[in-house]
Coordinates of C-alpha atoms in Angstrom, one line a residue:
Chain A
M1 CA 0.0 0.0 0.0
L2 CA 1.3 3.4 -1.0
K3 CA 1.7 6.0 1.7
R4 CA -0.7 8.8 0.7
N5 CA 0.3 12.4 -0.1
I6 CA -2.2 15.2 0.3
Y7 CA -3.2 15.1 -3.5
S8 CA -4.0 11.4 -3.3
K9 CA -5.7 11.8 0.1
K10 CA -8.0 14.4 -1.5
I11 CA -8.9 12.1 -4.4
V12 CA -9.6 9.3 -1.9
F13 CA -11.8 11.6 0.1
D14 CA -13.8 12.8 -2.8
F15 CA -14.3 9.3 -4.1
M16 CA -15.4 7.9 -0.7
E17 CA -17.8 10.8 -0.4
A18 CA -19.3 10.3 -4.0
S19 CA -19.5 6.5 -3.8
G20 CA -20.2 5.8 -0.3
L21 CA -17.5 3.1 -0.3
D22 CA -15.0 2.8 2.5
K23 CA -11.5 4.0 2.9
E24 CA -9.8 0.7 2.4
I25 CA -11.6 0.0 -1.0
S26 CA -11.2 3.6 -2.2
E27 CA -7.4 3.5 -1.5
T28 CA -7.0 0.1 -3.3
L29 CA -9.0 1.5 -6.3
L30 CA -6.7 4.6 -6.5
N31 CA -3.7 2.4 -6.4
D32 CA -5.1 0.1 -9.1
F33 CA -5.9 3.2 -11.1
C34 CA -2.4 4.6 -10.8
E35 CA -0.7 1.4 -11.9
Q36 CA -3.1 0.7 -14.8
S37 CA -2.9 4.4 -16.0
L38 CA 0.8 4.6 -16.0
N39 CA 0.9 1.4 -18.1
L40 CA -2.0 2.8 -20.2
V41 CA 0.0 6.0 -21.0
L42 CA 3.0 3.7 -22.2
C43 CA 0.6 1.9 -24.5
V44 CA -0.7 5.1 -25.9
R45 CA 2.7 6.2 -26.8
K46 CA 3.5 2.8 -28.3
H47 CA 0.2 3.0 -30.5
I48 CA 1.1 6.6 -31.6
S49 CA 4.5 5.5 -32.6
D50 CA 2.9 2.7 -34.7
N51 CA 0.4 5.1 -36.2
N52 CA -2.4 3.1 -34.5
F53 CA -4.4 6.2 -33.5
I54 CA -7.8 4.4 -33.1
E55 CA -6.4 2.1 -30.4
A56 CA -4.5 5.1 -28.8
S57 CA -7.7 7.1 -28.8
N58 CA -9.7 4.2 -27.2
L59 CA -7.1 4.0 -24.5
L60 CA -7.4 7.7 -23.8
H61 CA -11.2 7.4 -23.7
R62 CA -10.7 4.7 -21.1
L63 CA -8.4 6.9 -19.1
K64 CA -10.7 9.7 -19.2
G65 CA -13.6 7.5 -17.8
S66 CA -11.6 5.8 -15.2
S67 CA -10.1 9.0 -13.8
G68 CA -13.5 10.7 -13.7
N69 CA -14.9 7.8 -11.9
I70 CA -12.1 7.7 -9.3
R71 CA -12.4 11.5 -9.0
A72 CA -8.9 12.1 -10.3
T73 CA -10.3 15.1 -12.0
M74 CA -7.1 16.8 -13.1
I75 CA -6.0 13.7 -14.8
S76 CA -9.5 13.3 -16.3
K77 CA -9.3 16.9 -17.9
Q78 CA -5.9 16.2 -19.3
A79 CA -7.2 12.9 -20.8
L80 CA -10.2 14.8 -22.4
E81 CA -7.7 17.2 -23.9
A82 CA -5.5 14.4 -25.2
E83 CA -8.5 12.7 -26.7
A84 CA -9.4 15.9 -28.5
A85 CA -5.7 16.3 -29.6
I86 CA -5.6 12.8 -31.0
K87 CA -8.8 13.3 -33.0
L88 CA -7.0 16.3 -34.6
L89 CA -4.0 14.1 -35.1
D90 CA -2.0 16.8 -33.3
I91 CA 0.7 14.5 -31.9
Q92 CA 2.9 17.3 -30.5
L93 CA -0.2 18.7 -28.4
L94 CA -1.0 15.0 -27.5
E95 CA 2.4 14.4 -26.2
S96 CA 2.3 17.5 -23.9
F97 CA -1.0 16.2 -22.4
L98 CA 0.6 12.8 -21.9
I99 CA 3.6 14.3 -20.1
N100 CA 1.0 16.2 -17.8
I101 CA -0.8 13.0 -17.2
D102 CA 2.4 11.1 -16.4
E103 CA 3.5 13.9 -13.9
L104 CA 0.0 13.8 -12.2
L105 CA 0.1 10.1 -11.9
N106 CA 3.7 10.2 -10.4
A107 CA 2.6 12.9 -8.1
L108 CA -0.2 10.7 -6.9
I109 CA 2.2 7.8 -6.1
E110 CA 4.9 10.1 -4.4
K111 CA 5.3 9.4 -0.7
Chain B
M1 CA -33.8 -15.0 -1.2
T2 CA -32.3 -16.2 -4.6
T3 CA -29.1 -14.9 -5.9
S4 CA -29.1 -12.6 -8.9
N5 CA -26.3 -12.7 -11.5
I6 CA -24.9 -9.5 -13.1
M7 CA -22.4 -9.2 -15.8
I8 CA -20.3 -6.0 -16.3
I9 CA -18.9 -5.7 -19.7
D10 CA -16.3 -2.9 -19.8
D11 CA -12.7 -2.8 -21.1
S12 CA -11.6 -0.9 -18.0
S13 CA -11.0 -3.2 -15.2
L14 CA -11.0 -0.2 -12.8
D15 CA -14.4 0.8 -14.0
R16 CA -15.6 -2.8 -13.7
T17 CA -14.4 -2.9 -10.1
I18 CA -15.8 0.3 -9.1
I19 CA -19.3 -0.7 -10.4
R20 CA -18.9 -4.1 -8.7
H21 CA -18.1 -2.4 -5.3
I22 CA -21.0 0.1 -5.7
L23 CA -23.5 -2.8 -6.5
E24 CA -22.3 -5.1 -3.8
K25 CA -22.5 -2.5 -1.3
R26 CA -26.1 -1.7 -2.0
L27 CA -27.7 -4.7 -3.5
P28 CA -27.9 -8.0 -1.4
N29 CA -27.5 -11.5 -2.8
I30 CA -25.8 -10.6 -6.1
N31 CA -23.0 -12.3 -8.0
V32 CA -21.0 -10.0 -10.1
F33 CA -19.3 -11.4 -13.3
E34 CA -17.0 -9.5 -15.5
A35 CA -16.0 -9.4 -19.1
E36 CA -13.4 -7.0 -20.7
D37 CA -15.0 -7.3 -24.2
G38 CA -17.8 -8.9 -26.1
V39 CA -16.0 -12.1 -27.4
N40 CA -18.2 -15.1 -26.8
L41 CA -20.3 -12.9 -24.5
N42 CA -23.7 -14.6 -25.3
E43 CA -22.2 -18.0 -24.3
K44 CA -21.0 -16.4 -21.0
L45 CA -24.3 -15.0 -20.3
V46 CA -26.1 -18.4 -20.6
E47 CA -23.4 -20.2 -18.8
N48 CA -23.6 -17.9 -15.8
S49 CA -27.4 -17.6 -15.8
I50 CA -27.1 -13.8 -16.1
N51 CA -30.1 -11.7 -14.9
M52 CA -28.9 -8.3 -16.2
C53 CA -25.9 -6.7 -18.0
I54 CA -24.1 -3.5 -17.6
L55 CA -22.5 -2.6 -20.9
D56 CA -19.9 0.1 -21.9
I57 CA -20.5 1.4 -25.2
I58 CA -16.9 2.5 -26.3
M59 CA -14.8 -0.7 -26.3
P60 CA -12.2 -2.3 -28.6
I61 CA -12.9 -5.3 -30.8
K62 CA -16.8 -5.1 -30.5
D63 CA -18.5 -1.9 -29.3
G64 CA -21.5 -1.9 -27.1
F65 CA -23.9 -1.4 -29.9
E66 CA -22.6 -4.4 -31.7
I67 CA -22.8 -6.5 -28.5
L68 CA -26.4 -5.2 -28.0
R69 CA -27.4 -6.2 -31.5
D70 CA -25.9 -9.7 -31.1
M71 CA -27.7 -10.2 -27.9
K72 CA -31.2 -9.0 -29.4
E73 CA -30.6 -11.6 -32.2
N74 CA -30.1 -14.6 -29.9
S75 CA -33.2 -15.9 -28.4
S76 CA -31.3 -17.4 -25.4
V77 CA -30.2 -13.9 -24.2
M78 CA -32.4 -11.4 -25.9
D79 CA -34.6 -10.9 -22.8
I80 CA -31.7 -10.0 -20.5
P81 CA -32.0 -6.3 -19.6
V82 CA -28.9 -4.3 -20.5
I83 CA -28.1 -0.9 -19.0
V84 CA -25.6 0.9 -21.1
C85 CA -22.9 3.2 -20.1
T86 CA -22.4 6.2 -22.3
G87 CA -20.4 9.4 -22.3
I88 CA -22.1 12.2 -20.4
D89 CA -24.4 14.2 -22.7
D90 CA -23.8 11.6 -25.6
S91 CA -27.5 11.8 -26.5
L92 CA -26.8 10.2 -29.9
A93 CA -25.4 7.1 -28.2
I94 CA -28.2 7.1 -25.7
E95 CA -30.7 7.1 -28.5
K96 CA -29.0 4.5 -30.5
A97 CA -28.7 2.2 -27.5
L98 CA -32.3 2.5 -26.5
L99 CA -33.4 2.0 -30.1
L100 CA -31.4 -1.3 -30.1
G101 CA -33.4 -2.4 -27.1
A102 CA -31.3 -1.4 -24.1
Y103 CA -33.2 -1.3 -20.9
D104 CA -31.7 2.0 -19.5
Y105 CA -28.5 3.9 -19.5
F106 CA -26.0 5.9 -17.2
S107 CA -23.3 8.2 -18.0
K108 CA -19.5 8.2 -17.1
P109 CA -18.0 9.5 -15.1
L110 CA -20.4 8.3 -12.5
S111 CA -22.1 11.0 -10.6
E112 CA -22.5 10.7 -6.8
E113 CA -26.3 10.3 -7.5
A114 CA -25.7 7.5 -9.9
M115 CA -23.2 5.6 -7.6
K116 CA -25.3 6.0 -4.4
T117 CA -28.9 5.9 -5.9
S118 CA -29.8 5.5 -9.5
L119 CA -27.4 2.8 -10.7
P120 CA -28.2 0.3 -8.0
L121 CA -31.8 0.8 -8.3
K122 CA -31.9 0.6 -12.1
V123 CA -29.9 -2.6 -11.7
R124 CA -32.3 -3.9 -9.1
N125 CA -35.3 -3.1 -11.3
A126 CA -33.7 -4.7 -14.3
I127 CA -33.1 -8.0 -12.2
E128 CA -36.7 -7.9 -11.1
L129 CA -37.9 -7.4 -14.6
M130 CA -35.7 -10.4 -15.9
K131 CA -36.9 -12.6 -13.1
R132 CA -40.5 -11.9 -13.9
T133 CA -39.8 -12.5 -17.6
Q134 CA -38.0 -15.8 -16.7
A135 CA -41.0 -16.9 -14.5
I136 CA -43.4 -16.2 -17.3
S137 CA -41.3 -17.9 -19.7
Y138 CA -40.9 -20.8 -17.3
L139 CA -44.7 -21.2 -17.0
S140 CA -45.1 -21.0 -20.8
Y141 CA -42.8 -24.0 -21.2
H142 CA -43.3 -26.2 -18.1
D143 CA -46.0 -28.1 -16.5
P144 CA -46.5 -26.5 -13.2
L145 CA -47.5 -29.8 -11.5
T146 CA -44.6 -32.0 -12.4
G147 CA -42.0 -29.4 -13.5
L148 CA -41.5 -31.2 -16.9
Y149 CA -41.7 -29.5 -20.1
N150 CA -45.2 -29.1 -21.4
R151 CA -46.6 -29.9 -24.8
R152 CA -45.7 -26.4 -26.2
A153 CA -42.1 -26.8 -25.2
Y154 CA -42.1 -30.3 -26.7
E155 CA -43.5 -29.0 -30.0
E156 CA -40.8 -26.3 -30.3
K157 CA -38.0 -28.5 -29.1
I158 CA -38.6 -31.4 -31.4
L159 CA -38.3 -29.2 -34.4
L160 CA -34.8 -28.3 -33.2
L161 CA -34.0 -32.0 -32.4
N162 CA -35.3 -33.4 -35.7
K163 CA -31.9 -33.2 -37.5
E164 CA -29.7 -35.7 -39.2
I165 CA -27.0 -35.2 -36.6
N166 CA -29.4 -36.4 -33.8
L167 CA -30.5 -39.8 -35.7
P168 CA -31.6 -42.2 -34.6
I169 CA -34.3 -40.3 -32.6
S170 CA -36.4 -42.6 -30.4
I171 CA -39.7 -41.4 -29.1
I172 CA -41.3 -43.1 -25.9
M173 CA -44.9 -42.5 -25.2
A174 CA -46.1 -43.3 -21.7
D175 CA -49.5 -43.3 -20.1
I176 CA -50.3 -43.8 -16.4
N177 CA -52.9 -46.5 -15.7
G178 CA -55.5 -46.0 -13.2
L179 CA -54.9 -42.2 -12.6
K180 CA -58.8 -41.6 -12.9
L181 CA -59.3 -44.5 -10.4
I182 CA -56.9 -42.8 -8.0
N183 CA -58.5 -39.5 -8.5
D184 CA -62.0 -40.8 -8.1
T185 CA -61.1 -42.9 -5.1
F186 CA -58.6 -40.9 -3.0
G187 CA -59.1 -37.4 -4.4
H188 CA -57.2 -35.3 -7.0
D189 CA -54.4 -34.5 -4.5
K190 CA -53.4 -38.2 -4.5
G191 CA -53.8 -38.2 -8.4
D192 CA -51.5 -35.3 -8.5
M193 CA -49.0 -37.0 -6.3
L194 CA -49.2 -40.1 -8.6
L195 CA -48.4 -37.7 -11.6
K196 CA -45.5 -36.1 -9.6
K197 CA -44.1 -39.5 -8.7
S198 CA -44.3 -40.8 -12.3
A199 CA -42.8 -37.5 -13.7
S200 CA -39.8 -38.0 -11.2
I201 CA -39.4 -41.6 -11.9
I202 CA -39.4 -41.0 -15.7
Q203 CA -36.9 -38.2 -15.4
S204 CA -34.6 -40.2 -13.2
A205 CA -34.5 -43.0 -15.7
C206 CA -33.5 -40.5 -18.5
G207 CA -30.4 -38.7 -19.3
V208 CA -29.9 -34.9 -18.9
D209 CA -30.1 -34.4 -22.5
D210 CA -33.3 -36.5 -23.0
L211 CA -36.4 -34.4 -23.5
V212 CA -39.1 -35.5 -21.0
S213 CA -42.4 -33.6 -21.2
R214 CA -46.0 -34.0 -20.0
W215 CA -48.0 -34.5 -23.3
G216 CA -51.4 -34.5 -21.8
G217 CA -53.4 -35.4 -18.6
D218 CA -51.8 -38.8 -17.8
E219 CA -49.4 -39.0 -20.7
F220 CA -45.7 -38.2 -21.0
I221 CA -43.4 -38.2 -24.0
I222 CA -39.7 -38.9 -24.0
I223 CA -37.5 -37.8 -27.0
L224 CA -34.2 -39.5 -27.0
S225 CA -31.6 -38.1 -29.7
K226 CA -28.9 -40.5 -31.0
T227 CA -30.9 -43.5 -29.4
K228 CA -31.7 -46.7 -31.0
E229 CA -35.1 -48.4 -30.4
E230 CA -33.3 -51.2 -28.3
Q231 CA -31.7 -48.5 -26.1
A232 CA -35.1 -46.9 -25.7
Q233 CA -36.6 -50.2 -24.6
E234 CA -33.8 -50.4 -21.9
I235 CA -35.0 -47.1 -20.6
V236 CA -38.6 -48.3 -20.5
E237 CA -37.6 -51.5 -18.6
N238 CA -35.7 -49.2 -16.1
I239 CA -38.8 -47.0 -15.7
K240 CA -40.9 -50.0 -15.2
Q241 CA -38.4 -51.5 -12.6
L242 CA -38.4 -48.1 -10.6
Y243 CA -42.2 -47.8 -10.9
S244 CA -42.8 -51.3 -9.6
K245 CA -41.6 -50.2 -6.2
E246 CA -44.1 -47.4 -5.9
R247 CA -47.5 -47.2 -4.2
V248 CA -50.2 -44.6 -3.9
N249 CA -52.1 -45.2 -0.6
G250 CA -51.0 -48.9 -0.8
I251 CA -52.1 -49.3 -4.3
D252 CA -49.8 -50.6 -7.0
I253 CA -49.4 -48.3 -10.0
S254 CA -48.3 -49.0 -13.5
I255 CA -47.6 -47.2 -16.8
S256 CA -48.1 -48.3 -20.5
F257 CA -45.5 -47.6 -23.1
G258 CA -45.1 -47.3 -26.8
I259 CA -41.8 -46.9 -28.6
A260 CA -41.0 -45.7 -32.2
S261 CA -37.7 -44.6 -33.8
K262 CA -36.8 -42.4 -36.7
N263 CA -33.7 -43.8 -38.4
T264 CA -33.5 -41.9 -41.7
L265 CA -33.9 -38.3 -42.3
G266 CA -36.7 -38.9 -44.7
E267 CA -39.0 -40.3 -42.1
D268 CA -41.7 -37.9 -40.9
I269 CA -41.3 -37.3 -37.0
V270 CA -45.0 -36.7 -36.6
K271 CA -45.7 -40.3 -38.1
I272 CA -43.1 -41.7 -35.6
L273 CA -44.9 -40.0 -32.8
K274 CA -48.2 -41.4 -34.0
S275 CA -46.6 -44.8 -34.2
A276 CA -45.3 -44.6 -30.7
E277 CA -48.8 -43.5 -29.6
D278 CA -50.5 -46.3 -31.5
T279 CA -48.2 -48.9 -29.9
M280 CA -48.7 -47.4 -26.5
Y281 CA -52.6 -47.7 -26.8
R282 CA -52.2 -51.3 -28.0
N283 CA -50.1 -52.1 -24.9
K284 CA -52.6 -50.2 -22.7
T285 CA -55.6 -52.1 -24.1
L286 CA -53.8 -55.4 -23.3
E287 CA -52.5 -54.2 -19.8
V288 CA -55.3 -52.1 -18.5
E289 CA -58.1 -54.5 -17.8
S290 CA -55.9 -56.7 -15.8
S291 CA -54.3 -53.8 -14.1
R292 CA -57.7 -52.4 -13.1
S293 CA -59.0 -55.7 -11.8
H294 CA -55.7 -56.1 -10.1
M295 CA -56.1 -52.6 -8.6
I296 CA -59.6 -53.4 -7.3
N297 CA -58.3 -56.5 -5.7
T298 CA -55.5 -54.5 -4.1
I299 CA -57.9 -51.7 -2.9
I300 CA -60.1 -54.3 -1.1
T301 CA -57.1 -56.2 0.3
T302 CA -55.6 -52.9 1.5
L303 CA -58.9 -51.9 3.1
H304 CA -59.1 -55.3 4.9
E305 CA -55.5 -55.1 6.0
K306 CA -55.9 -51.7 7.5
N307 CA -59.4 -52.7 9.0
P308 CA -59.8 -56.4 9.7
R309 CA -63.2 -55.7 11.3
E310 CA -64.3 -54.6 7.8
E311 CA -63.2 -57.8 6.3
C312 CA -65.1 -60.0 8.7
H313 CA -68.1 -57.8 8.1
S314 CA -67.9 -58.0 4.3
K315 CA -67.6 -61.8 4.5
R316 CA -70.5 -62.2 6.8
V317 CA -72.7 -59.8 4.6
S318 CA -71.7 -61.8 1.5
E319 CA -72.7 -65.1 3.1
L320 CA -76.0 -63.5 4.3
C321 CA -76.7 -62.2 0.8
Q322 CA -76.1 -65.7 -0.7
E323 CA -78.5 -67.2 1.8
I324 CA -81.1 -64.6 1.1
G325 CA -80.6 -65.1 -2.6
N326 CA -80.9 -68.9 -2.2
A327 CA -84.1 -68.5 -0.2
M328 CA -85.5 -66.1 -3.0
G329 CA -84.6 -68.9 -5.6
L330 CA -82.1 -66.8 -7.5
S331 CA -80.0 -68.3 -10.3
D332 CA -76.4 -69.4 -9.8
L333 CA -75.2 -66.5 -11.7
S334 CA -77.2 -64.0 -9.6
L335 CA -76.0 -65.7 -6.4
R336 CA -72.4 -65.4 -7.7
K337 CA -73.0 -61.6 -8.3
L338 CA -74.6 -61.3 -4.9
E339 CA -71.6 -63.0 -3.2
V340 CA -69.2 -60.6 -4.9
S341 CA -71.3 -57.5 -4.3
G342 CA -71.6 -58.5 -0.6
L343 CA -67.7 -58.7 -0.5
L344 CA -67.2 -55.4 -2.2
H345 CA -70.2 -53.4 -1.0
D346 CA -68.0 -51.1 1.4
I347 CA -64.9 -50.9 -0.9
G348 CA -65.5 -47.2 -1.0
K349 CA -64.4 -47.0 2.6
I350 CA -60.8 -47.2 1.5
A351 CA -61.0 -43.4 1.1
I352 CA -62.4 -42.8 4.5
E353 CA -60.0 -41.8 7.1
E354 CA -59.0 -44.5 9.6
P355 CA -59.8 -42.5 12.7
I356 CA -63.4 -41.9 11.4
L357 CA -64.0 -45.6 10.6
N358 CA -62.7 -46.6 14.1
K359 CA -64.1 -43.7 16.2
K360 CA -65.4 -44.9 19.5
G361 CA -67.7 -41.9 20.0
K362 CA -70.6 -40.5 18.1
L363 CA -69.6 -39.2 14.6
N364 CA -70.1 -35.4 14.0
Q365 CA -71.9 -34.1 10.9
Q366 CA -68.7 -33.7 9.0
E367 CA -67.5 -37.2 9.8
W368 CA -70.9 -38.6 8.9
D369 CA -70.9 -36.9 5.7
Q370 CA -67.5 -38.5 4.9
I371 CA -68.9 -41.9 5.8
K372 CA -71.9 -41.3 3.5
C373 CA -69.5 -40.9 0.5
H374 CA -68.4 -44.5 0.5
P375 CA -71.2 -45.8 -1.8
E376 CA -70.3 -43.3 -4.4
I377 CA -66.6 -43.9 -4.1
G378 CA -67.2 -47.6 -4.3
Y379 CA -69.2 -47.1 -7.4
R380 CA -66.6 -45.2 -9.1
I381 CA -63.9 -47.8 -8.2
L382 CA -66.0 -50.6 -9.6
C383 CA -66.9 -48.5 -12.7
S384 CA -63.3 -48.4 -13.6
S385 CA -63.3 -52.0 -14.6
S386 CA -65.7 -53.5 -17.2
E387 CA -65.6 -56.7 -15.2
M388 CA -67.2 -55.0 -12.2
L389 CA -69.6 -52.5 -14.0
D390 CA -72.7 -54.5 -13.2
L391 CA -71.9 -54.7 -9.5
A392 CA -71.3 -50.9 -9.4
E393 CA -74.9 -49.9 -9.3
C394 CA -75.7 -52.3 -6.5
V395 CA -72.8 -51.0 -4.4
L396 CA -73.9 -47.4 -5.1
A397 CA -77.5 -48.1 -3.8
H398 CA -76.8 -50.2 -0.8
H399 CA -77.7 -47.4 1.6
E400 CA -80.9 -46.4 -0.2
R401 CA -84.2 -47.0 1.8
W402 CA -87.4 -48.4 0.8
D403 CA -89.1 -45.2 1.6
G404 CA -86.8 -43.1 -0.3
A405 CA -85.0 -41.6 2.7
G406 CA -81.7 -43.2 2.0
Y407 CA -78.5 -42.0 0.2
P408 CA -76.9 -41.1 -2.1
K409 CA -79.8 -40.8 -4.5
G410 CA -82.9 -41.1 -2.3
L411 CA -84.2 -43.9 -4.6
K412 CA -87.4 -45.6 -3.5
E413 CA -88.8 -49.1 -3.5
Y414 CA -88.2 -51.0 -6.8
A415 CA -86.0 -48.1 -8.3
I416 CA -83.5 -49.5 -5.9
P417 CA -81.6 -52.5 -7.7
K418 CA -82.7 -55.9 -6.2
N419 CA -79.2 -56.8 -5.1
A420 CA -78.9 -53.4 -3.3
R421 CA -82.0 -54.2 -1.3
I422 CA -80.7 -57.6 -0.4
I423 CA -77.4 -56.2 0.8
A424 CA -79.2 -53.3 2.8
I425 CA -80.8 -56.0 4.9
A426 CA -77.8 -58.2 5.3
D427 CA -75.5 -55.3 6.0
S428 CA -77.9 -53.8 8.6
Y429 CA -78.4 -57.2 10.4
D430 CA -74.8 -57.8 10.6
A431 CA -74.0 -54.3 11.7
M432 CA -76.6 -54.6 14.5
T433 CA -75.3 -58.0 15.8
S434 CA -71.6 -57.0 15.7
K435 CA -69.7 -55.1 18.2
R436 CA -68.9 -51.6 17.0
P437 CA -66.3 -49.0 18.5
Y438 CA -69.3 -46.9 19.6
R439 CA -71.7 -49.6 20.9
N440 CA -72.2 -53.1 21.9
A441 CA -73.8 -55.8 19.6
L442 CA -77.6 -56.2 19.7
S443 CA -78.9 -59.8 20.3
E444 CA -80.1 -61.6 17.3
E445 CA -83.7 -61.2 18.5
A446 CA -83.4 -57.5 18.9
A447 CA -81.8 -57.2 15.4
L448 CA -84.6 -59.4 14.0
E449 CA -87.2 -57.0 15.7
E450 CA -85.5 -54.1 14.1
I451 CA -85.6 -55.6 10.6
Q452 CA -89.2 -56.5 11.1
M453 CA -90.1 -53.0 12.4
N454 CA -88.5 -51.4 9.5
A455 CA -89.8 -53.7 6.7
G456 CA -91.6 -51.4 4.3
I457 CA -89.8 -48.4 5.8
Q458 CA -86.2 -49.0 5.4
F459 CA -86.2 -52.4 3.9
D460 CA -88.0 -54.1 1.0
P461 CA -90.8 -55.8 2.9
D462 CA -90.9 -58.9 0.7
I463 CA -87.1 -59.5 1.1
A464 CA -87.2 -58.7 4.9
K465 CA -90.0 -61.4 5.1
I466 CA -87.8 -63.9 3.4
F467 CA -84.8 -63.0 5.4
I468 CA -86.7 -63.3 8.7
E469 CA -88.8 -66.5 7.9
K470 CA -86.4 -68.4 5.6
V471 CA -83.0 -67.4 6.6
L472 CA -83.0 -66.4 10.3
N473 CA -85.6 -68.9 11.4
E474 CA -84.0 -71.8 9.5
K475 CA -80.6 -70.9 11.2
R476 CA -82.5 -71.0 14.5
L477 CA -83.9 -74.4 13.8
I478 CA -80.5 -75.7 12.9

């Protein structure tokens, strides 16, 4: 179990309030989210390098949904922008959002 | 409370987990299954007896719309309610999903209201809808008494089974012997018990893939795919063997069977069924008369075993009847009928509860009403066998009175069959001179006086006179 920083504590609290689920479950779900999302960003980059924009777009859509559900709202906003950028095939803009997402995820798992 | 099965189809394992936790927190007795895509989904829904689905729309491989379309084209899963998950404000996706038959929708990201209230309630409502649909569907295709498939189910399933791959197909037609007799004698609850017992025996002798259905009132039909006639015959023997151990109220029961097989694709399955039916009726004709006579013997034996006093009474009444008949100069054939009628006159008491038959105190009105049913029950039992038909009327009328105040029909004087008038005197005389649980025996003189006093009132005066002068007085002289 990761030791929580203030940012992650806020997300856990918001999620607990919205869902009514207990702290332990909420923390586990946030951990899962972080692990899966870091991996997902790697996959998005791989698909982009392979010119597989549909798959990359699907993954960003998934990230947008999951982050919204877990109440990681900043990541959700970045994923929304990234999804829009990929639709425009603006890879440079997309990469900037991916960097932001990476940073936010890393911030979440910082002790 | 039964468990409900929910399937969440979403490519995001995190979203599936969140939804699962939300539902498990708020809905009792649920099993949540998960799928990350729509591959082989219909099979998974059937295998896991899913009651409702939560389906994400945007997914790789197959999107939610394709999955919804596939489900609605498959009769096994088309009724499962699907709640789709769309992007917020995606009104086009919502409209498309609802047009494709989705039950309801919710949007991602999940709002507080959705997580705490509307999603669990929508899921609960969808489950209830599915369970009602399943219950209606079950009733449409099953016999409520036995739980077997009904005729409608048979007619639909035989069309599916009637394929070359299933050849040879054998059909067994089965018909319970004596159901009407059981119904008439012991009531329909015992008849229902016989039907249930028969269904259970037939089912237990068949394999899980064999199609067993209740065809009609007392008829069952078994469809055996990839089964030769000889193998079907083995199943019949097995059913007979299991059936031979069963009794209803101590009475042996039996089934008649007919088998026919379809060996080539060109043969008409309807004709095969007709052939099985014809064979069954032929067998039934051969078996049923002996089985009914056997059943009547069993009924009287069972009654006498349960109540030895009844056996002694029937034997004495039979003897007295023969003596009266002799004194009246009746033919040998008539005397033989009198003898058997005397033995069987109380056969209907098999259906009267033991405590009433042996009650020491006075019977109350309800108990008395039950006792008064025995001539009619006896009549129905004897009517079931053509051999006993001519005795049935006499058994029915043995409690009628000369003055018309008897039961069950209130017949008067010569409208009462002669043998019934004879039995009435013999029966009363023996009843009066025997000890009963509720009173001591009367002396022969006192009983004779009663007969005399009631001649022309309760009893045929001529037969009463013969009984007193020729039967009783002769006995006294001896």
